[in-house]
PDB file of N, CA and C in Angstrom:
ATOM      1  N   UNK A   3      44.240-104.868 -90.897  1.00  0.00           N
ATOM      2  CA  UNK A   3      45.322-105.543 -90.578  1.00  0.00           C
ATOM      3  C   UNK A   3      45.052-107.570 -90.522  1.00  0.00           C
ATOM      4  N   UNK A   4      46.761-107.229 -88.861  1.00  0.00           N
ATOM      5  CA  UNK A   4      46.609-109.188 -89.028  1.00  0.00           C
ATOM      6  C   UNK A   4      45.612-109.770 -87.868  1.00  0.00           C
ATOM      7  N   UNK A   5      44.904-110.632 -87.525  1.00  0.00           N
ATOM      8  CA  UNK A   5      44.089-110.674 -86.277  1.00  0.00           C
ATOM      9  C   UNK A   5      46.284-111.209 -85.966  1.00  0.00           C
ATOM     10  N   UNK A   6      45.532-111.305 -84.347  1.00  0.00           N
ATOM     11  CA  UNK A   6      45.963-112.388 -83.395  1.00  0.00           C
ATOM     12  C   UNK A   6      46.947-113.777 -84.040  1.00  0.00           C
ATOM     13  N   UNK A   7      45.868-114.769 -84.122  1.00  0.00           N
ATOM     14  CA  UNK A   7      46.262-115.670 -85.009  1.00  0.00           C
ATOM     15  C   UNK A   7      47.404-115.734 -85.678  1.00  0.00           C
ATOM     16  N   UNK A   8      46.389-114.975 -87.016  1.00  0.00           N
ATOM     17  CA  UNK A   8      47.878-114.513 -87.248  1.00  0.00           C
ATOM     18  C   UNK A   8      49.408-114.172 -87.186  1.00  0.00           C
ATOM     19  N   UNK A   9      49.180-113.577 -86.610  1.00  0.00           N
ATOM     20  CA  UNK A   9      50.284-113.441 -85.640  1.00  0.00           C
ATOM     21  C   UNK A   9      51.622-114.378 -85.209  1.00  0.00           C
ATOM     22  N   UNK A  10      50.535-114.974 -84.407  1.00  0.00           N
ATOM     23  CA  UNK A  10      51.051-115.987 -83.279  1.00  0.00           C
ATOM     24  C   UNK A  10      51.250-116.836 -84.711  1.00  0.00           C
ATOM     25  N   UNK A  11      50.985-117.041 -86.026  1.00  0.00           N
ATOM     26  CA  UNK A  11      50.751-117.888 -86.626  1.00  0.00           C
ATOM     27  C   UNK A  11      52.131-118.028 -87.287  1.00  0.00           C
ATOM     28  N   UNK A  12      52.886-116.334 -87.219  1.00  0.00           N
ATOM     29  CA  UNK A  12      53.510-115.911 -88.504  1.00  0.00           C
ATOM     30  C   UNK A  12      55.145-116.275 -87.548  1.00  0.00           C
ATOM     31  N   UNK A  13      54.971-115.897 -86.234  1.00  0.00           N
ATOM     32  CA  UNK A  13      55.544-116.130 -85.088  1.00  0.00           C
ATOM     33  C   UNK A  13      55.992-117.855 -84.501  1.00  0.00           C
ATOM     34  N   UNK A  14      54.961-118.336 -84.795  1.00  0.00           N
ATOM     35  CA  UNK A  14      55.911-119.996 -84.806  1.00  0.00           C
ATOM     36  C   UNK A  14      56.107-120.192 -85.982  1.00  0.00           C
ATOM     37  N   UNK A  15      56.157-120.186 -87.550  1.00  0.00           N
ATOM     38  CA  UNK A  15      56.622-119.961 -89.061  1.00  0.00           C
ATOM     39  C   UNK A  15      58.570-119.452 -88.997  1.00  0.00           C
ATOM     40  N   UNK A  16      57.846-117.994 -87.959  1.00  0.00           N
ATOM     41  CA  UNK A  16      59.803-117.623 -87.983  1.00  0.00           C
ATOM     42  C   UNK A  16      60.628-118.926 -86.879  1.00  0.00           C
ATOM     43  N   UNK A  17      60.103-118.813 -85.788  1.00  0.00           N
ATOM     44  CA  UNK A  17      60.836-119.995 -84.872  1.00  0.00           C
ATOM     45  C   UNK A  17      61.210-120.956 -85.629  1.00  0.00           C
ATOM     46  N   UNK A  18      60.137-121.447 -86.126  1.00  0.00           N
ATOM     47  CA  UNK A  18      60.457-123.450 -86.941  1.00  0.00           C
ATOM     48  C   UNK A  18      61.896-123.025 -87.207  1.00  0.00           C
ATOM     49  N   UNK A  19      61.664-121.816 -88.830  1.00  0.00           N
ATOM     50  CA  UNK A  19      62.874-121.717 -89.515  1.00  0.00           C
ATOM     51  C   UNK A  19      64.436-121.022 -89.462  1.00  0.00           C
ATOM     52  N   UNK A  20      64.545-120.356 -87.518  1.00  0.00           N
ATOM     53  CA  UNK A  20      65.497-120.283 -87.031  1.00  0.00           C
ATOM     54  C   UNK A  20      66.582-121.207 -86.542  1.00  0.00           C
ATOM     55  N   UNK A  21      65.221-121.696 -85.579  1.00  0.00           N
ATOM     56  CA  UNK A  21      65.877-122.924 -83.870  1.00  0.00           C
ATOM     57  C   UNK A  21      66.943-123.783 -85.039  1.00  0.00           C
ATOM     58  N   UNK A  22      66.938-124.568 -86.122  1.00  0.00           N
ATOM     59  CA  UNK A  22      67.976-125.125 -86.263  1.00  0.00           C
ATOM     60  C   UNK A  22      68.977-124.488 -86.496  1.00  0.00           C
ATOM     61  N   UNK A  23      69.546-123.878 -87.162  1.00  0.00           N
ATOM     62  CA  UNK A  23      70.189-122.515 -86.994  1.00  0.00           C
ATOM     63  C   UNK A  23      71.011-122.050 -85.812  1.00  0.00           C
ATOM     64  N   UNK A  24      70.123-121.945 -85.264  1.00  0.00           N
ATOM     65  CA  UNK A  24      70.464-121.179 -83.846  1.00  0.00           C
ATOM     66  C   UNK A  24      71.362-123.036 -83.678  1.00  0.00           C
ATOM     67  N   UNK A  25      70.405-123.613 -83.368  1.00  0.00           N
ATOM     68  CA  UNK A  25      70.275-125.242 -83.021  1.00  0.00           C
ATOM     69  C   UNK A  25      71.881-125.339 -83.806  1.00  0.00           C
ATOM     70  N   UNK A  26      72.730-125.240 -84.278  1.00  0.00           N
ATOM     71  CA  UNK A  26      73.547-125.355 -85.397  1.00  0.00           C
ATOM     72  C   UNK A  26      74.630-124.166 -84.843  1.00  0.00           C
ATOM     73  N   UNK A  27      74.295-122.947 -84.432  1.00  0.00           N
ATOM     74  CA  UNK A  27      74.931-122.502 -84.402  1.00  0.00           C
ATOM     75  C   UNK A  27      75.657-122.281 -82.628  1.00  0.00           C
ATOM     76  N   UNK A  28      75.177-122.445 -81.476  1.00  0.00           N
ATOM     77  CA  UNK A  28      74.734-123.251 -80.646  1.00  0.00           C
ATOM     78  C   UNK A  28      76.756-124.463 -80.417  1.00  0.00           C
ATOM     79  N   UNK A  29      76.109-125.427 -81.551  1.00  0.00           N
ATOM     80  CA  UNK A  29      77.030-126.691 -81.666  1.00  0.00           C
ATOM     81  C   UNK A  29      78.055-125.964 -82.045  1.00  0.00           C
ATOM     82  N   UNK A  30      78.834-125.381 -83.168  1.00  0.00           N
ATOM     83  CA  UNK A  30      79.357-125.491 -83.449  1.00  0.00           C
ATOM     84  C   UNK A  30      80.432-124.313 -82.785  1.00  0.00           C
ATOM     85  N   UNK A  31      79.999-123.331 -81.378  1.00  0.00           N
ATOM     86  CA  UNK A  31      80.009-122.743 -79.923  1.00  0.00           C
ATOM     87  C   UNK A  31      80.092-123.175 -79.245  1.00  0.00           C
ATOM     88  N   UNK A  32      79.956-124.826 -79.415  1.00  0.00           N
ATOM     89  CA  UNK A  32      80.575-125.971 -78.344  1.00  0.00           C
ATOM     90  C   UNK A  32      81.542-126.395 -78.213  1.00  0.00           C
ATOM     91  N   UNK A  33      81.662-126.314 -80.031  1.00  0.00           N
ATOM     92  CA  UNK A  33      83.024-127.388 -80.261  1.00  0.00           C
ATOM     93  C   UNK A  33      83.615-126.499 -80.213  1.00  0.00           C
ATOM     94  N   UNK A  34      83.856-124.873 -80.888  1.00  0.00           N
ATOM     95  CA  UNK A  34      84.941-124.420 -80.590  1.00  0.00           C
ATOM     96  C   UNK A  34      85.921-124.150 -79.294  1.00  0.00           C
ATOM     97  N   UNK A  35      84.613-123.618 -78.718  1.00  0.00           N
ATOM     98  CA  UNK A  35      85.254-124.329 -76.729  1.00  0.00           C
ATOM     99  C   UNK A  35      85.616-125.323 -76.025  1.00  0.00           C
ATOM    100  N   UNK A  36      85.272-126.591 -76.983  1.00  0.00           N
ATOM    101  CA  UNK A  36      86.297-127.365 -76.560  1.00  0.00           C
ATOM    102  C   UNK A  36      87.700-127.378 -77.309  1.00  0.00           C
ATOM    103  N   UNK A  37      87.597-126.565 -78.182  1.00  0.00           N
ATOM    104  CA  UNK A  37      88.515-127.056 -78.779  1.00  0.00           C
ATOM    105  C   UNK A  37      89.699-126.061 -77.663  1.00  0.00           C
ATOM    106  N   UNK A  38      89.253-124.624 -77.454  1.00  0.00           N
ATOM    107  CA  UNK A  38      89.832-124.339 -75.979  1.00  0.00           C
ATOM    108  C   UNK A  38      90.709-125.039 -74.764  1.00  0.00           C
ATOM    109  N   UNK A  39      89.523-125.131 -74.669  1.00  0.00           N
ATOM    110  CA  UNK A  39      89.126-126.312 -73.333  1.00  0.00           C
ATOM    111  C   UNK A  39      90.178-127.286 -73.421  1.00  0.00           C
ATOM    112  N   UNK A  40      90.039-127.942 -74.374  1.00  0.00           N
ATOM    113  CA  UNK A  40      91.514-129.441 -74.332  1.00  0.00           C
ATOM    114  C   UNK A  40      92.673-128.698 -74.454  1.00  0.00           C
ATOM    115  N   UNK A  41      92.641-127.781 -74.987  1.00  0.00           N
ATOM    116  CA  UNK A  41      94.460-127.031 -75.208  1.00  0.00           C
ATOM    117  C   UNK A  41      94.306-126.567 -73.804  1.00  0.00           C
ATOM    118  N   UNK A  42      93.198-125.480 -73.040  1.00  0.00           N
ATOM    119  CA  UNK A  42      93.061-125.172 -71.203  1.00  0.00           C
ATOM    120  C   UNK A  42      94.073-126.684 -70.890  1.00  0.00           C
ATOM    121  N   UNK A  43      93.644-127.483 -71.345  1.00  0.00           N
ATOM    122  CA  UNK A  43      93.298-129.142 -69.839  1.00  0.00           C
ATOM    123  C   UNK A  43      95.343-129.330 -70.252  1.00  0.00           C
ATOM    124  N   UNK A  44      95.934-129.236 -71.604  1.00  0.00           N
ATOM    125  CA  UNK A  44      96.602-129.728 -71.800  1.00  0.00           C
ATOM    126  C   UNK A  44      97.754-128.894 -70.971  1.00  0.00           C
ATOM    127  N   UNK A  45      97.866-127.962 -70.918  1.00  0.00           N
ATOM    128  CA  UNK A  45      98.710-127.048 -69.791  1.00  0.00           C
ATOM    129  C   UNK A  45      98.609-126.714 -68.574  1.00  0.00           C
ATOM    130  N   UNK A  46      97.567-127.675 -68.400  1.00  0.00           N
ATOM    131  CA  UNK A  46      97.607-127.656 -67.105  1.00  0.00           C
ATOM    132  C   UNK A  46      96.228-128.286 -66.503  1.00  0.00           C
ATOM    133  N   UNK A  47      96.782-129.823 -66.720  1.00  0.00           N
ATOM    134  CA  UNK A  47      96.339-130.759 -66.573  1.00  0.00           C
ATOM    135  C   UNK A  47      96.334-131.267 -65.505  1.00  0.00           C
ATOM    136  N   UNK A  48      96.385-130.611 -64.343  1.00  0.00           N
ATOM    137  CA  UNK A  48      95.889-130.520 -62.525  1.00  0.00           C
ATOM    138  C   UNK A  48      94.756-129.930 -61.700  1.00  0.00           C
ATOM    139  N   UNK A  49      93.812-129.263 -62.731  1.00  0.00           N
ATOM    140  CA  UNK A  49      93.141-127.482 -62.550  1.00  0.00           C
ATOM    141  C   UNK A  49      92.163-129.112 -62.946  1.00  0.00           C
ATOM    142  N   UNK A  50      91.297-129.228 -61.885  1.00  0.00           N
ATOM    143  CA  UNK A  50      89.778-129.533 -62.184  1.00  0.00           C
ATOM    144  C   UNK A  50      88.493-128.698 -63.250  1.00  0.00           C
ATOM    145  N   UNK A  51      88.847-127.137 -63.356  1.00  0.00           N
ATOM    146  CA  UNK A  51      88.130-125.982 -63.740  1.00  0.00           C
ATOM    147  C   UNK A  51      88.388-126.215 -65.417  1.00  0.00           C
ATOM    148  N   UNK A  52      88.918-126.753 -65.716  1.00  0.00           N
ATOM    149  CA  UNK A  52      89.243-127.514 -67.808  1.00  0.00           C
ATOM    150  C   UNK A  52      88.855-128.614 -67.506  1.00  0.00           C
ATOM    151  N   UNK A  53      88.405-129.241 -66.817  1.00  0.00           N
ATOM    152  CA  UNK A  53      87.856-131.116 -67.440  1.00  0.00           C
ATOM    153  C   UNK A  53      86.061-130.245 -66.641  1.00  0.00           C
ATOM    154  N   UNK A  54      85.264-129.264 -65.646  1.00  0.00           N
ATOM    155  CA  UNK A  54      84.749-129.804 -64.870  1.00  0.00           C
ATOM    156  C   UNK A  54      84.166-128.385 -66.460  1.00  0.00           C
ATOM    157  N   UNK A  55      84.329-127.744 -66.416  1.00  0.00           N
ATOM    158  CA  UNK A  55      84.095-126.687 -67.581  1.00  0.00           C
ATOM    159  C   UNK A  55      83.385-127.310 -69.056  1.00  0.00           C
ATOM    160  N   UNK A  56      84.546-128.111 -69.422  1.00  0.00           N
ATOM    161  CA  UNK A  56      85.322-129.055 -70.853  1.00  0.00           C
ATOM    162  C   UNK A  56      83.519-130.367 -70.684  1.00  0.00           C
ATOM    163  N   UNK A  57      82.886-130.279 -69.683  1.00  0.00           N
ATOM    164  CA  UNK A  57      82.845-131.557 -69.408  1.00  0.00           C
ATOM    165  C   UNK A  57      80.350-131.449 -69.318  1.00  0.00           C
ATOM    166  N   UNK A  58      80.634-129.746 -69.099  1.00  0.00           N
ATOM    167  CA  UNK A  58      79.127-128.659 -69.132  1.00  0.00           C
ATOM    168  C   UNK A  58      79.384-128.903 -70.952  1.00  0.00           C
ATOM    169  N   UNK A  59      79.977-129.136 -71.788  1.00  0.00           N
ATOM    170  CA  UNK A  59      80.009-128.753 -73.001  1.00  0.00           C
ATOM    171  C   UNK A  59      79.973-129.697 -73.595  1.00  0.00           C
ATOM    172  N   UNK A  60      79.983-130.365 -73.655  1.00  0.00           N
ATOM    173  CA  UNK A  60      80.604-132.235 -73.795  1.00  0.00           C
ATOM    174  C   UNK A  60      78.757-132.887 -73.258  1.00  0.00           C
ATOM    175  N   UNK A  61      78.435-132.413 -72.145  1.00  0.00           N
ATOM    176  CA  UNK A  61      77.465-132.334 -72.167  1.00  0.00           C
ATOM    177  C   UNK A  61      75.728-131.513 -73.051  1.00  0.00           C
ATOM    178  N   UNK A  62      76.014-130.559 -73.329  1.00  0.00           N
ATOM    179  CA  UNK A  62      75.823-129.695 -74.272  1.00  0.00           C
ATOM    180  C   UNK A  62      75.512-131.128 -75.803  1.00  0.00           C
ATOM    181  N   UNK A  63      75.720-130.865 -76.196  1.00  0.00           N
ATOM    182  CA  UNK A  63      76.701-131.894 -77.592  1.00  0.00           C
ATOM    183  C   UNK A  63      76.270-133.555 -77.029  1.00  0.00           C
ATOM    184  N   UNK A  64      75.831-134.002 -76.318  1.00  0.00           N
ATOM    185  CA  UNK A  64      75.243-135.445 -76.044  1.00  0.00           C
ATOM    186  C   UNK A  64      76.202-136.357 -76.200  1.00  0.00           C
ATOM    187  N   UNK A  65      77.655-135.682 -75.693  1.00  0.00           N
ATOM    188  CA  UNK A  65      78.494-136.333 -75.724  1.00  0.00           C
ATOM    189  C   UNK A  65      78.898-137.453 -74.242  1.00  0.00           C
ATOM    190  N   UNK A  66      77.964-137.587 -73.867  1.00  0.00           N
ATOM    191  CA  UNK A  66      77.685-138.481 -72.315  1.00  0.00           C
ATOM    192  C   UNK A  66      79.690-139.268 -72.013  1.00  0.00           C
ATOM    193  N   UNK A  67      80.291-140.299 -73.348  1.00  0.00           N
ATOM    194  CA  UNK A  67      80.888-140.462 -72.339  1.00  0.00           C
ATOM    195  C   UNK A  67      81.980-139.645 -72.438  1.00  0.00           C
ATOM    196  N   UNK A  68      82.329-139.268 -73.274  1.00  0.00           N
ATOM    197  CA  UNK A  68      83.907-138.027 -72.447  1.00  0.00           C
ATOM    198  C   UNK A  68      83.168-137.208 -71.220  1.00  0.00           C
ATOM    199  N   UNK A  69      81.989-136.858 -71.391  1.00  0.00           N
ATOM    200  CA  UNK A  69      81.616-135.672 -69.889  1.00  0.00           C
ATOM    201  C   UNK A  69      81.880-136.495 -68.992  1.00  0.00           C
ATOM    202  N   UNK A  70      81.602-137.683 -68.608  1.00  0.00           N
ATOM    203  CA  UNK A  70      81.816-138.668 -67.632  1.00  0.00           C
ATOM    204  C   UNK A  70      82.831-138.574 -67.267  1.00  0.00           C
ATOM    205  N   UNK A  71      83.679-139.398 -67.705  1.00  0.00           N
ATOM    206  CA  UNK A  71      85.008-139.236 -68.559  1.00  0.00           C
ATOM    207  C   UNK A  71      85.466-137.826 -67.625  1.00  0.00           C
ATOM    208  N   UNK A  72      85.676-136.794 -68.688  1.00  0.00           N
ATOM    209  CA  UNK A  72      85.869-135.454 -67.209  1.00  0.00           C
ATOM    210  C   UNK A  72      85.888-135.099 -66.003  1.00  0.00           C
ATOM    211  N   UNK A  73      84.028-135.689 -65.903  1.00  0.00           N
ATOM    212  CA  UNK A  73      83.604-135.612 -64.623  1.00  0.00           C
ATOM    213  C   UNK A  73      84.413-136.028 -62.907  1.00  0.00           C
ATOM    214  N   UNK A  74      85.019-137.295 -63.787  1.00  0.00           N
ATOM    215  CA  UNK A  74      85.654-138.440 -62.997  1.00  0.00           C
ATOM    216  C   UNK A  74      86.767-138.011 -62.741  1.00  0.00           C
ATOM    217  N   UNK A  75      86.992-137.563 -64.022  1.00  0.00           N
ATOM    218  CA  UNK A  75      89.151-136.364 -63.619  1.00  0.00           C
ATOM    219  C   UNK A  75      88.489-135.197 -62.777  1.00  0.00           C
ATOM    220  N   UNK A  76      87.336-135.182 -63.081  1.00  0.00           N
ATOM    221  CA  UNK A  76      87.418-133.332 -61.546  1.00  0.00           C
ATOM    222  C   UNK A  76      87.847-134.255 -60.862  1.00  0.00           C
ATOM    223  N   UNK A  77      86.332-135.507 -60.107  1.00  0.00           N
ATOM    224  CA  UNK A  77      86.096-136.171 -59.077  1.00  0.00           C
ATOM    225  C   UNK A  77      87.474-136.197 -58.100  1.00  0.00           C
ATOM    226  N   UNK A  78      88.388-136.526 -59.342  1.00  0.00           N
ATOM    227  CA  UNK A  78      90.015-137.359 -58.100  1.00  0.00           C
ATOM    228  C   UNK A  78      91.017-135.886 -57.871  1.00  0.00           C
ATOM    229  N   UNK A  79      90.432-135.236 -59.050  1.00  0.00           N
ATOM    230  CA  UNK A  79      91.887-133.904 -58.617  1.00  0.00           C
ATOM    231  C   UNK A  79      90.472-132.612 -57.900  1.00  0.00           C
ATOM    232  N   UNK A  80      89.615-133.276 -57.258  1.00  0.00           N
ATOM    233  CA  UNK A  80      89.304-131.944 -56.366  1.00  0.00           C
ATOM    234  C   UNK A  80      87.937-132.841 -55.504  1.00  0.00           C
ATOM    235  N   UNK A  81      88.256-134.228 -54.712  1.00  0.00           N
ATOM    236  CA  UNK A  81      87.283-134.754 -54.182  1.00  0.00           C
ATOM    237  C   UNK A  81      86.864-134.280 -53.637  1.00  0.00           C
ATOM    238  N   UNK A  82      86.543-133.461 -52.660  1.00  0.00           N
ATOM    239  CA  UNK A  82      85.718-132.894 -51.917  1.00  0.00           C
ATOM    240  C   UNK A  82      85.395-131.756 -51.806  1.00  0.00           C
ATOM    241  N   UNK A  83      83.690-131.623 -52.305  1.00  0.00           N
ATOM    242  CA  UNK A  83      82.875-130.455 -52.575  1.00  0.00           C
ATOM    243  C   UNK A  83      83.007-129.239 -51.455  1.00  0.00           C
ATOM    244  N   UNK A  84      83.157-128.080 -51.449  1.00  0.00           N
ATOM    245  CA  UNK A  84      83.747-127.616 -50.400  1.00  0.00           C
ATOM    246  C   UNK A  84      81.718-126.708 -49.722  1.00  0.00           C
ATOM    247  N   UNK A  85      80.520-127.029 -48.461  1.00  0.00           N
ATOM    248  CA  UNK A  85      80.344-126.643 -48.232  1.00  0.00           C
ATOM    249  C   UNK A  85      79.358-125.190 -48.330  1.00  0.00           C
TER     250      UNK A  85
END
């Protein structure tokens, strides 16, 4: 049978092979969500929730400047945060 060391090594090899695909899939899904959120913002530009949600996906994709712009838009539309 396989030793614990062999099992761990095989799991690490499998994880290394799957990780890039998972990252690519996550990025693809985030891009699709960005399209949907942009459409929602265009339909209702005064709703801060759309900007806040889009900022989350932009941050995940490392698009910091765009994320910051959406967070600024959120704060302008919703200047106070409830306690």
